[in-house]
């Protein structure tokens, strides 16, 4: 019989196998897997927040249950005050400095990349004005660790916030309703910036807006199949007026533009086909009415109805063609996004 080597139970290499039970190879079972160390990066986009930053950092946790390492990352969006020096003085682990002000959405996006490159498994994002109660961070992180969601949104008690004016509460509810309709996600506070992201979710998000990321990322998450969960959080007393809503008409206009652009990006067929169907229905109805009158000999003087019907049908045809073309472009975009995600997984490795 051909001699064979085998692994003994004590890990040593045995001699020849003679066919008896005592010398037979012993199968190794119950190999223990080593748990991967979990790292959480708490990122804070900042612009001229030297006065508010100390209070925000003072409330951040330095350790979390089930987490091996916690880091604080400040994204300086072109500050002109002492934001960077204040951040360093108060124990921030890293500061990402943008050379100029690029807007909240771009700062947030740059923070996600920087956090992933620092080896983050979970990224928590919150505002620098200490608006949110940082005591909810463990709950947000726990939901990601438990595999309950890819993105966890801290939902504020909008109706109970006394310093929110009535119009702001209505805007918050309206925005959340529109996002729910488009994305299919039931999140009560769609404009909340207090969120936790898994590493995979952070790599899959693409931010196109410069203004705000909150609505856009939720619509993207809903359309790309990411799991999103809302958790109730409390808020702190205001430290300064909101910089995002300085003009209500401007805020509403830019938010609606962001929603429409995101809807067009991810659901172009519906974006074009729904109005095209309305135009086609109206055109056919008007044309049928003209044909009915014409057959009865009463079509004279109603030529403008025929022209309107033709125009509506032509518009609907063009809209449908644009929808089909945009849908094909959306398919190509999804393929490019998959390639981008693969590239990011290999590229956004922790810095040596």
mmCIF file of C-alpha atoms in Angstrom:
data_model
loop_
_atom_site.group_PDB
_atom_site.id
_atom_site.type_symbol
_atom_site.label_atom_id
_atom_site.label_comp_id
_atom_site.label_asym_id
_atom_site.label_seq_id
_atom_site.Cartn_x
_atom_site.Cartn_y
_atom_site.Cartn_z
ATOM 1 C CA UNK A 1 0.000 0.000 0.000
ATOM 2 C CA UNK A 2 1.260 3.448 -0.837
ATOM 3 C CA UNK A 3 2.436 5.339 2.230
ATOM 4 C CA UNK A 4 0.485 8.523 3.017
ATOM 5 C CA UNK A 5 1.030 11.306 5.506
ATOM 6 C CA UNK A 6 -1.786 12.467 7.770
ATOM 7 C CA UNK A 7 -2.512 15.144 10.368
ATOM 8 C CA UNK A 8 -2.812 13.874 13.921
ATOM 9 C CA UNK A 9 -5.269 15.412 16.375
ATOM 10 C CA UNK A 10 -2.394 17.094 18.188
ATOM 11 C CA UNK A 11 -1.353 18.846 14.990
ATOM 12 C CA UNK A 12 1.744 16.728 14.325
ATOM 13 C CA UNK A 13 2.356 14.946 11.048
ATOM 14 C CA UNK A 14 2.053 11.170 11.491
ATOM 15 C CA UNK A 15 3.716 8.297 9.698
ATOM 16 C CA UNK A 16 2.373 5.616 7.442
ATOM 17 C CA UNK A 17 -1.305 4.711 7.351
ATOM 18 C CA UNK A 18 -1.627 0.928 7.942
ATOM 19 C CA UNK A 19 -5.375 0.728 7.512
ATOM 20 C CA UNK A 20 -6.254 0.422 11.217
ATOM 21 C CA UNK A 21 -8.599 2.739 13.079
ATOM 22 C CA UNK A 22 -5.827 3.908 15.409
ATOM 23 C CA UNK A 23 -3.680 5.171 12.575
ATOM 24 C CA UNK A 24 -6.495 6.534 10.367
ATOM 25 C CA UNK A 25 -6.523 10.282 9.619
ATOM 26 C CA UNK A 26 -8.668 12.261 12.086
ATOM 27 C CA UNK A 27 -10.998 14.882 10.574
ATOM 28 C CA UNK A 28 -10.626 18.376 12.042
ATOM 29 C CA UNK A 29 -13.976 19.883 12.970
ATOM 30 C CA UNK A 30 -15.134 23.019 14.724
ATOM 31 C CA UNK A 31 -12.431 25.328 13.412
ATOM 32 C CA UNK A 32 -12.840 28.608 15.257
ATOM 33 C CA UNK A 33 -13.179 31.737 13.102
ATOM 34 C CA UNK A 34 -11.410 34.884 14.170
ATOM 35 C CA UNK A 35 -13.791 37.822 14.520
ATOM 36 C CA UNK A 36 -12.905 40.823 12.413
ATOM 37 C CA UNK A 37 -12.170 43.944 14.392
ATOM 38 C CA UNK A 38 -14.959 46.506 13.950
ATOM 39 C CA UNK A 39 -14.091 50.151 13.424
ATOM 40 C CA UNK A 40 -16.530 53.070 13.587
ATOM 41 C CA UNK A 41 -15.672 56.485 12.193
ATOM 42 C CA UNK A 42 -17.831 59.408 13.346
ATOM 43 C CA UNK A 43 -17.623 62.116 10.712
ATOM 44 C CA UNK A 44 -18.640 65.748 11.134
ATOM 45 C CA UNK A 45 -18.781 68.076 8.090
ATOM 46 C CA UNK A 46 -17.847 71.586 9.269
ATOM 47 C CA UNK A 47 -17.644 75.110 7.969
ATOM 48 C CA UNK A 48 -16.825 77.875 10.423
ATOM 49 C CA UNK A 49 -17.940 75.848 13.451
ATOM 50 C CA UNK A 50 -15.199 76.818 15.919
ATOM 51 C CA UNK A 51 -17.774 77.975 18.484
ATOM 52 C CA UNK A 52 -20.107 74.968 18.269
ATOM 53 C CA UNK A 53 -17.555 72.197 17.706
ATOM 54 C CA UNK A 54 -16.302 71.833 21.311
ATOM 55 C CA UNK A 55 -19.797 71.039 22.600
ATOM 56 C CA UNK A 56 -20.420 68.589 19.752
ATOM 57 C CA UNK A 57 -17.146 66.732 20.322
ATOM 58 C CA UNK A 58 -17.648 66.633 24.090
ATOM 59 C CA UNK A 59 -20.743 64.452 23.626
ATOM 60 C CA UNK A 60 -19.186 61.961 21.204
ATOM 61 C CA UNK A 61 -18.433 58.452 22.493
ATOM 62 C CA UNK A 62 -14.857 57.168 22.471
ATOM 63 C CA UNK A 63 -16.018 53.545 22.782
ATOM 64 C CA UNK A 64 -19.107 51.641 21.644
ATOM 65 C CA UNK A 65 -20.520 48.187 22.494
ATOM 66 C CA UNK A 66 -19.397 45.551 19.996
ATOM 67 C CA UNK A 67 -16.901 47.957 18.427
ATOM 68 C CA UNK A 68 -13.128 47.644 18.718
ATOM 69 C CA UNK A 69 -12.122 51.133 17.602
ATOM 70 C CA UNK A 70 -13.837 54.519 17.367
ATOM 71 C CA UNK A 71 -12.390 57.485 15.486
ATOM 72 C CA UNK A 72 -13.584 61.054 15.035
ATOM 73 C CA UNK A 73 -13.184 62.663 11.609
ATOM 74 C CA UNK A 74 -13.832 66.336 10.879
ATOM 75 C CA UNK A 75 -14.319 67.459 7.276
ATOM 76 C CA UNK A 76 -13.343 71.113 7.023
ATOM 77 C CA UNK A 77 -15.318 72.618 4.136
ATOM 78 C CA UNK A 78 -13.184 75.696 3.543
ATOM 79 C CA UNK A 79 -13.541 77.246 7.007
ATOM 80 C CA UNK A 80 -12.214 80.738 7.574
ATOM 81 C CA UNK A 81 -12.181 80.548 11.388
ATOM 82 C CA UNK A 82 -10.301 78.289 13.843
ATOM 83 C CA UNK A 83 -12.384 75.177 13.148
ATOM 84 C CA UNK A 84 -9.360 72.980 12.370
ATOM 85 C CA UNK A 85 -7.278 74.011 15.376
ATOM 86 C CA UNK A 86 -10.299 73.642 17.685
ATOM 87 C CA UNK A 87 -10.972 70.169 16.311
ATOM 88 C CA UNK A 88 -7.392 69.052 16.867
ATOM 89 C CA UNK A 89 -7.306 70.559 20.345
ATOM 90 C CA UNK A 90 -10.425 68.606 21.330
ATOM 91 C CA UNK A 91 -9.109 65.193 20.378
ATOM 92 C CA UNK A 92 -10.218 64.648 16.783
ATOM 93 C CA UNK A 93 -8.257 61.772 15.244
ATOM 94 C CA UNK A 94 -8.170 63.215 11.726
ATOM 95 C CA UNK A 95 -9.146 66.343 9.804
ATOM 96 C CA UNK A 96 -9.899 66.319 6.086
ATOM 97 C CA UNK A 97 -9.348 69.834 4.737
ATOM 98 C CA UNK A 98 -11.098 70.828 1.506
ATOM 99 C CA UNK A 99 -9.245 73.676 -0.229
ATOM 100 C CA UNK A 100 -12.429 75.707 -0.709
ATOM 101 C CA UNK A 101 -16.084 75.638 0.235
ATOM 102 C CA UNK A 102 -17.724 72.907 -1.844
ATOM 103 C CA UNK A 103 -21.064 72.656 -0.086
ATOM 104 C CA UNK A 104 -22.483 70.305 2.505
ATOM 105 C CA UNK A 105 -23.207 67.470 0.071
ATOM 106 C CA UNK A 106 -19.670 67.404 -1.336
ATOM 107 C CA UNK A 107 -18.155 67.585 2.150
ATOM 108 C CA UNK A 108 -20.330 64.664 3.241
ATOM 109 C CA UNK A 109 -19.299 62.619 0.196
ATOM 110 C CA UNK A 110 -15.605 63.373 0.743
ATOM 111 C CA UNK A 111 -16.017 62.282 4.355
ATOM 112 C CA UNK A 112 -17.445 58.908 3.335
ATOM 113 C CA UNK A 113 -14.432 58.225 1.134
ATOM 114 C CA UNK A 114 -11.969 59.359 3.793
ATOM 115 C CA UNK A 115 -13.682 57.224 6.441
ATOM 116 C CA UNK A 116 -13.586 54.135 4.202
ATOM 117 C CA UNK A 117 -9.913 54.730 3.474
ATOM 118 C CA UNK A 118 -9.319 54.836 7.229
ATOM 119 C CA UNK A 119 -10.805 51.366 7.498
ATOM 120 C CA UNK A 120 -14.310 52.223 8.729
ATOM 121 C CA UNK A 121 -16.803 49.366 8.874
ATOM 122 C CA UNK A 122 -19.543 51.765 9.995
ATOM 123 C CA UNK A 123 -19.703 55.524 9.424
ATOM 124 C CA UNK A 124 -21.801 57.795 11.610
ATOM 125 C CA UNK A 125 -22.568 61.253 10.266
ATOM 126 C CA UNK A 126 -23.871 64.160 12.329
ATOM 127 C CA UNK A 127 -23.918 67.938 12.151
ATOM 128 C CA UNK A 128 -21.366 70.146 13.846
ATOM 129 C CA UNK A 129 -23.908 72.441 15.525
ATOM 130 C CA UNK A 130 -24.681 69.816 18.212
ATOM 131 C CA UNK A 131 -28.305 69.653 17.060
ATOM 132 C CA UNK A 132 -28.602 65.887 17.602
ATOM 133 C CA UNK A 133 -28.296 63.983 20.858
ATOM 134 C CA UNK A 134 -25.105 61.950 20.433
ATOM 135 C CA UNK A 135 -26.392 59.517 23.048
ATOM 136 C CA UNK A 136 -28.289 57.776 20.225
ATOM 137 C CA UNK A 137 -25.073 56.789 18.403
ATOM 138 C CA UNK A 138 -24.838 53.357 20.108
ATOM 139 C CA UNK A 139 -28.377 52.495 18.960
ATOM 140 C CA UNK A 140 -27.661 53.545 15.364
ATOM 141 C CA UNK A 141 -24.456 51.517 15.270
ATOM 142 C CA UNK A 142 -26.105 48.500 16.934
ATOM 143 C CA UNK A 143 -28.722 48.309 14.166
ATOM 144 C CA UNK A 144 -25.942 48.081 11.561
ATOM 145 C CA UNK A 145 -23.994 45.518 13.590
ATOM 146 C CA UNK A 146 -27.107 43.370 13.990
ATOM 147 C CA UNK A 147 -27.622 43.344 10.215
ATOM 148 C CA UNK A 148 -30.998 45.069 10.503
ATOM 149 C CA UNK A 149 -30.187 47.798 7.988
ATOM 150 C CA UNK A 150 -27.534 49.244 5.685
ATOM 151 C CA UNK A 151 -28.476 52.817 6.599
ATOM 152 C CA UNK A 152 -30.002 53.936 9.888
ATOM 153 C CA UNK A 153 -31.600 57.392 10.079
ATOM 154 C CA UNK A 154 -32.016 59.196 13.377
ATOM 155 C CA UNK A 155 -35.549 60.600 13.184
ATOM 156 C CA UNK A 156 -36.242 63.704 15.252
ATOM 157 C CA UNK A 157 -39.587 64.273 17.009
ATOM 158 C CA UNK A 158 -40.499 67.058 14.583
ATOM 159 C CA UNK A 159 -43.828 68.018 16.133
ATOM 160 C CA UNK A 160 -42.310 68.227 19.642
ATOM 161 C CA UNK A 161 -39.388 70.480 18.734
ATOM 162 C CA UNK A 162 -40.399 73.847 20.149
ATOM 163 C CA UNK A 163 -37.752 75.915 18.344
ATOM 164 C CA UNK A 164 -38.919 74.675 14.919
ATOM 165 C CA UNK A 165 -41.393 77.178 13.384
ATOM 166 C CA UNK A 166 -44.635 75.784 12.003
ATOM 167 C CA UNK A 167 -43.549 76.228 8.384
ATOM 168 C CA UNK A 168 -40.369 74.239 8.989
ATOM 169 C CA UNK A 169 -42.363 71.378 10.516
ATOM 170 C CA UNK A 170 -44.667 71.348 7.499
ATOM 171 C CA UNK A 171 -41.687 71.369 5.127
ATOM 172 C CA UNK A 172 -40.106 68.466 6.970
ATOM 173 C CA UNK A 173 -43.304 66.445 6.728
ATOM 174 C CA UNK A 174 -43.811 67.345 3.076
ATOM 175 C CA UNK A 175 -40.242 66.396 2.162
ATOM 176 C CA UNK A 176 -40.502 63.084 4.010
ATOM 177 C CA UNK A 177 -43.787 62.326 2.225
ATOM 178 C CA UNK A 178 -42.347 63.026 -1.226
ATOM 179 C CA UNK A 179 -39.263 60.892 -0.522
ATOM 180 C CA UNK A 180 -41.512 58.076 0.770
ATOM 181 C CA UNK A 181 -43.572 58.217 -2.430
ATOM 182 C CA UNK A 182 -40.547 58.082 -4.736
ATOM 183 C CA UNK A 183 -38.224 55.778 -2.808
ATOM 184 C CA UNK A 184 -40.750 53.466 -1.171
ATOM 185 C CA UNK A 185 -39.036 53.988 2.200
ATOM 186 C CA UNK A 186 -41.029 54.988 5.253
ATOM 187 C CA UNK A 187 -38.699 57.367 7.065
ATOM 188 C CA UNK A 188 -40.414 59.970 9.224
ATOM 189 C CA UNK A 189 -37.528 62.460 9.084
ATOM 190 C CA UNK A 190 -36.026 62.326 5.594
ATOM 191 C CA UNK A 191 -34.012 65.536 6.097
ATOM 192 C CA UNK A 192 -32.173 64.290 9.176
ATOM 193 C CA UNK A 193 -28.394 64.281 8.776
ATOM 194 C CA UNK A 194 -27.862 62.069 11.821
ATOM 195 C CA UNK A 195 -27.243 58.685 10.224
ATOM 196 C CA UNK A 196 -25.154 55.523 10.318
ATOM 197 C CA UNK A 197 -23.927 53.813 7.141
ATOM 198 C CA UNK A 198 -22.395 50.411 6.610
ATOM 199 C CA UNK A 199 -19.171 50.361 4.629
ATOM 200 C CA UNK A 200 -20.917 48.759 1.667
ATOM 201 C CA UNK A 201 -23.691 51.377 1.666
ATOM 202 C CA UNK A 202 -21.125 54.202 1.788
ATOM 203 C CA UNK A 203 -19.377 52.775 -1.271
ATOM 204 C CA UNK A 204 -22.621 52.480 -3.230
ATOM 205 C CA UNK A 205 -23.816 56.062 -2.756
ATOM 206 C CA UNK A 206 -23.199 58.759 -5.369
ATOM 207 C CA UNK A 207 -23.878 62.375 -4.447
ATOM 208 C CA UNK A 208 -24.576 64.694 -7.371
ATOM 209 C CA UNK A 209 -25.987 67.681 -5.495
ATOM 210 C CA UNK A 210 -23.884 70.397 -3.871
ATOM 211 C CA UNK A 211 -26.664 71.603 -1.625
ATOM 212 C CA UNK A 212 -27.762 68.694 0.578
ATOM 213 C CA UNK A 213 -27.364 64.931 0.547
ATOM 214 C CA UNK A 214 -30.232 63.857 2.815
ATOM 215 C CA UNK A 215 -33.054 63.479 0.296
ATOM 216 C CA UNK A 216 -30.859 62.272 -2.549
ATOM 217 C CA UNK A 217 -29.214 59.468 -0.603
ATOM 218 C CA UNK A 218 -32.544 58.113 0.648
ATOM 219 C CA UNK A 219 -34.015 57.999 -2.855
ATOM 220 C CA UNK A 220 -30.853 56.292 -4.092
ATOM 221 C CA UNK A 221 -31.024 53.784 -1.255
ATOM 222 C CA UNK A 222 -34.639 52.945 -2.015
ATOM 223 C CA UNK A 223 -34.001 52.520 -5.725
ATOM 224 C CA UNK A 224 -30.830 50.439 -5.329
ATOM 225 C CA UNK A 225 -32.195 48.025 -2.742
ATOM 226 C CA UNK A 226 -30.336 49.215 0.337
ATOM 227 C CA UNK A 227 -32.131 48.513 3.615
ATOM 228 C CA UNK A 228 -32.993 51.685 5.510
ATOM 229 C CA UNK A 229 -34.324 51.912 9.042
ATOM 230 C CA UNK A 230 -35.455 54.877 11.123
ATOM 231 C CA UNK A 231 -34.779 55.192 14.844
ATOM 232 C CA UNK A 232 -36.169 57.940 17.105
ATOM 233 C CA UNK A 233 -33.580 60.365 18.463
ATOM 234 C CA UNK A 234 -33.767 63.460 20.608
ATOM 235 C CA UNK A 235 -32.366 66.899 19.852
ATOM 236 C CA UNK A 236 -30.430 69.483 21.834
ATOM 237 C CA UNK A 237 -31.354 73.157 22.226
ATOM 238 C CA UNK A 238 -30.300 75.246 19.203
ATOM 239 C CA UNK A 239 -26.837 76.808 19.246
ATOM 240 C CA UNK A 240 -27.221 78.925 16.106
ATOM 241 C CA UNK A 241 -29.719 79.594 13.274
ATOM 242 C CA UNK A 242 -29.897 77.058 10.467
ATOM 243 C CA UNK A 243 -27.516 77.789 7.608
ATOM 244 C CA UNK A 244 -29.255 75.443 5.220
ATOM 245 C CA UNK A 245 -32.674 77.135 5.332
ATOM 246 C CA UNK A 246 -31.903 80.828 5.000
ATOM 247 C CA UNK A 247 -34.633 81.410 2.422
ATOM 248 C CA UNK A 248 -37.718 79.186 2.469
ATOM 249 C CA UNK A 249 -38.549 79.548 -1.277
ATOM 250 C CA UNK A 250 -34.908 78.861 -2.180
ATOM 251 C CA UNK A 251 -34.752 75.828 0.087
ATOM 252 C CA UNK A 252 -37.997 74.389 -1.292
ATOM 253 C CA UNK A 253 -36.936 75.055 -4.872
ATOM 254 C CA UNK A 254 -33.519 73.444 -4.510
ATOM 255 C CA UNK A 255 -34.912 70.471 -2.599
ATOM 256 C CA UNK A 256 -37.596 69.829 -5.235
ATOM 257 C CA UNK A 257 -34.972 70.131 -7.980
ATOM 258 C CA UNK A 258 -32.825 67.551 -6.183
ATOM 259 C CA UNK A 259 -35.784 65.192 -5.826
ATOM 260 C CA UNK A 260 -36.763 65.544 -9.503
ATOM 261 C CA UNK A 261 -33.191 65.041 -10.694
ATOM 262 C CA UNK A 262 -32.758 61.947 -8.545
ATOM 263 C CA UNK A 263 -36.129 60.550 -9.674
ATOM 264 C CA UNK A 264 -35.122 61.134 -13.304
ATOM 265 C CA UNK A 265 -31.803 59.385 -12.702
ATOM 266 C CA UNK A 266 -33.251 56.241 -11.149
ATOM 267 C CA UNK A 267 -36.745 56.004 -12.639
ATOM 268 C CA UNK A 268 -36.550 57.720 -16.047
ATOM 269 C CA UNK A 269 -39.196 55.540 -17.693
ATOM 270 C CA UNK A 270 -41.877 56.617 -15.216
ATOM 271 C CA UNK A 271 -40.626 60.210 -15.320
ATOM 272 C CA UNK A 272 -41.352 60.462 -19.058
ATOM 273 C CA UNK A 273 -44.111 57.908 -19.605
ATOM 274 C CA UNK A 274 -46.552 59.243 -17.020
ATOM 275 C CA UNK A 275 -46.866 62.751 -18.559
ATOM 276 C CA UNK A 276 -46.708 61.188 -22.028
ATOM 277 C CA UNK A 277 -49.665 58.975 -21.171
ATOM 278 C CA UNK A 278 -51.622 61.998 -19.936
ATOM 279 C CA UNK A 279 -50.900 63.898 -23.169
ATOM 280 C CA UNK A 280 -51.777 60.882 -25.303
ATOM 281 C CA UNK A 281 -55.071 60.349 -23.473
ATOM 282 C CA UNK A 282 -56.023 64.012 -23.823
ATOM 283 C CA UNK A 283 -55.015 64.067 -27.482
ATOM 284 C CA UNK A 284 -56.989 60.927 -28.331
ATOM 285 C CA UNK A 285 -60.039 62.220 -26.465
ATOM 286 C CA UNK A 286 -59.969 65.570 -28.254
ATOM 287 C CA UNK A 287 -59.332 63.850 -31.622
ATOM 288 C CA UNK A 288 -62.201 61.428 -31.053
ATOM 289 C CA UNK A 289 -64.527 64.299 -30.185
ATOM 290 C CA UNK A 290 -63.560 66.100 -33.398
ATOM 291 C CA UNK A 291 -64.045 62.926 -35.458
ATOM 292 C CA UNK A 292 -67.483 62.398 -33.917
ATOM 293 C CA UNK A 293 -68.531 65.966 -34.760
ATOM 294 C CA UNK A 294 -67.030 65.678 -38.239
ATOM 295 C CA UNK A 295 -68.960 62.505 -39.016
ATOM 296 C CA UNK A 296 -72.152 64.271 -37.956
ATOM 297 C CA UNK A 297 -71.321 67.108 -40.294
ATOM 298 C CA UNK A 298 -70.502 69.530 -37.467
ATOM 299 C CA UNK A 299 -66.707 69.531 -37.795
ATOM 300 C CA UNK A 300 -66.511 72.920 -39.456
ATOM 301 C CA UNK A 301 -64.955 75.544 -37.193
ATOM 302 C CA UNK A 302 -63.270 72.958 -34.926
ATOM 303 C CA UNK A 303 -59.980 72.638 -36.806
ATOM 304 C CA UNK A 304 -58.096 74.061 -33.809
ATOM 305 C CA UNK A 305 -59.255 71.019 -31.799
ATOM 306 C CA UNK A 306 -57.725 68.750 -34.419
ATOM 307 C CA UNK A 307 -54.446 70.700 -34.279
ATOM 308 C CA UNK A 308 -54.391 70.508 -30.478
ATOM 309 C CA UNK A 309 -55.025 66.757 -30.564
ATOM 310 C CA UNK A 310 -52.216 66.243 -33.064
ATOM 311 C CA UNK A 311 -49.826 68.319 -30.958
ATOM 312 C CA UNK A 312 -50.655 66.380 -27.779
ATOM 313 C CA UNK A 313 -50.186 63.018 -29.500
ATOM 314 C CA UNK A 314 -46.890 64.208 -30.998
ATOM 315 C CA UNK A 315 -45.668 65.387 -27.592
ATOM 316 C CA UNK A 316 -46.637 62.065 -26.025
ATOM 317 C CA UNK A 317 -44.781 60.159 -28.742
ATOM 318 C CA UNK A 318 -41.627 62.214 -28.233
ATOM 319 C CA UNK A 319 -41.918 61.817 -24.459
ATOM 320 C CA UNK A 320 -42.281 58.046 -24.737
ATOM 321 C CA UNK A 321 -39.248 57.866 -27.014
ATOM 322 C CA UNK A 322 -37.225 59.936 -24.562
ATOM 323 C CA UNK A 323 -38.358 57.676 -21.734
ATOM 324 C CA UNK A 324 -37.226 54.531 -23.538
ATOM 325 C CA UNK A 325 -33.895 56.127 -24.410
ATOM 326 C CA UNK A 326 -33.385 57.371 -20.842
ATOM 327 C CA UNK A 327 -34.246 53.916 -19.514
ATOM 328 C CA UNK A 328 -31.499 52.381 -21.635
ATOM 329 C CA UNK A 329 -29.075 55.001 -20.346
ATOM 330 C CA UNK A 330 -30.150 54.141 -16.798
ATOM 331 C CA UNK A 331 -29.310 50.479 -17.445
ATOM 332 C CA UNK A 332 -25.835 51.503 -18.603
ATOM 333 C CA UNK A 333 -25.472 53.719 -15.556
ATOM 334 C CA UNK A 334 -26.277 50.796 -13.247
ATOM 335 C CA UNK A 335 -23.582 48.737 -14.928
ATOM 336 C CA UNK A 336 -21.119 51.602 -14.498
ATOM 337 C CA UNK A 337 -22.103 51.930 -10.842
ATOM 338 C CA UNK A 338 -21.401 48.225 -10.311
ATOM 339 C CA UNK A 339 -17.959 48.715 -11.840
ATOM 340 C CA UNK A 340 -17.464 51.781 -9.675
ATOM 341 C CA UNK A 341 -18.359 49.823 -6.538
ATOM 342 C CA UNK A 342 -15.845 47.131 -7.452
ATOM 343 C CA UNK A 343 -13.226 49.806 -8.045
ATOM 344 C CA UNK A 344 -13.980 51.496 -4.732
ATOM 345 C CA UNK A 345 -13.729 48.215 -2.825
ATOM 346 C CA UNK A 346 -10.221 47.714 -4.163
ATOM 347 C CA UNK A 347 -9.247 51.404 -4.101
ATOM 348 C CA UNK A 348 -10.704 52.584 -0.797
ATOM 349 C CA UNK A 349 -8.516 50.379 1.327
ATOM 350 C CA UNK A 350 -7.213 51.582 4.691
ATOM 351 C CA UNK A 351 -4.173 53.789 4.341
ATOM 352 C CA UNK A 352 -0.953 52.139 5.372
#
